[in-house]
Each structure stands twice: as C-alpha cells, then as structure tokens.
Short mmCIF file of C-alpha atoms in Angstrom, two decimals:
data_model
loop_
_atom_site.label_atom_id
_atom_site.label_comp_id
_atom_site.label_asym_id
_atom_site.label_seq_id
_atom_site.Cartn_x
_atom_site.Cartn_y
_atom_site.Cartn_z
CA UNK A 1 218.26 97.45 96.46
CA UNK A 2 221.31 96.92 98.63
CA UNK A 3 223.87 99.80 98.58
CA UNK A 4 226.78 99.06 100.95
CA UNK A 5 229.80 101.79 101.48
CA UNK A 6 230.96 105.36 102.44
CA UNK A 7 228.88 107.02 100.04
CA UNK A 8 225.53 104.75 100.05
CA UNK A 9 223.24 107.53 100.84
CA UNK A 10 224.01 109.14 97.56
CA UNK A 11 222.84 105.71 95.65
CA UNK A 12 220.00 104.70 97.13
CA UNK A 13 217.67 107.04 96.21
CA UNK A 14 218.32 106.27 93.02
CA UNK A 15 217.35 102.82 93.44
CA UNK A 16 214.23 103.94 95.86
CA UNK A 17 213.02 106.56 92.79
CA UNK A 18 213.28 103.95 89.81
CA UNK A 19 211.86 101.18 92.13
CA UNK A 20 208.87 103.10 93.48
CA UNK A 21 207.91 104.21 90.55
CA UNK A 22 209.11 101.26 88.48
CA UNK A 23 210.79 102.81 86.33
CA UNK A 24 212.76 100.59 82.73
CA UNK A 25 215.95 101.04 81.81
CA UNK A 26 215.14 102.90 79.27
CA UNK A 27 213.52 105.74 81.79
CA UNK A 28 216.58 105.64 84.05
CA UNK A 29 218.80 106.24 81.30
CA UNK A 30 216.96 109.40 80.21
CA UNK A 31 216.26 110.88 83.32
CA UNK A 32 218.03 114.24 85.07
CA UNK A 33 221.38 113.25 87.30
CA UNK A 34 223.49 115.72 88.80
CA UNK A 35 226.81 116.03 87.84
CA UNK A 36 229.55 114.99 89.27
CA UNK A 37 227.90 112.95 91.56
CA UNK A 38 227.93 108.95 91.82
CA UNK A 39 223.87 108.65 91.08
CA UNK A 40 224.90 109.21 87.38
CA UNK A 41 226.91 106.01 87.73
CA UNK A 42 223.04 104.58 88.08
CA UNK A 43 222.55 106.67 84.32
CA UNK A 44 225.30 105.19 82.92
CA UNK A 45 224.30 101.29 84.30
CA UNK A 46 221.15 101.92 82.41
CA UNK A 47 222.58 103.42 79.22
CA UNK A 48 224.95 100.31 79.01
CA UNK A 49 221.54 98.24 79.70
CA UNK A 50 219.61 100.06 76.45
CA UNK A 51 223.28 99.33 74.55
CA UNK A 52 223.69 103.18 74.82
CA UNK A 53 226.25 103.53 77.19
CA UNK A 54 228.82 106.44 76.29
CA UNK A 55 231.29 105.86 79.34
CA UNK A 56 232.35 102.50 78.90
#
C-alpha cells in the first residue's frame, strides 16, 4: 500500500488491517469505520468494488 499526503497516517492502517489479515472486498465493505474520518473513503472503495457503493 502506498499512501502519499497530509493525512496518510489516517489511511494506512486501513490498508495495513485489510492486508494483514487479507481481508476481500466484501469484508472491507462491511467492516466498522469511524465517521467522519477519511478511512471510510477505504469503505466506500470497497462498496463500489461489491457494486454496492451508496456515495457515488
């Protein structure tokens, strides 16, 4: 995972968590994100993956 910017430490755990324990889309999609933070931008990438995306 390569997470470049002013707010990168906020992404990549999301990418360390689903990679670690490698997780599908499908298991991204329907895990717990805090809100409003940018790791549910990582929920919503998934959703969009499983054609489930509701902020398109």
């Amino acid at each position: 995972v390569h997470i470049l910017g002013p707010h990168a430490g906020e992404l990549i755990a999301e990418g360390v968590l689903a990679i670690t324990h490698k997780m599908s889309a499908y298991a991204i999609a329907h895990s717990s994100h805090a809100h409003p933070t940018l790791s549910e931008a990582m929920k919503e990438a998934a959703m969009m993956l499983i054609s489930k995306a509701i902020h398109i």
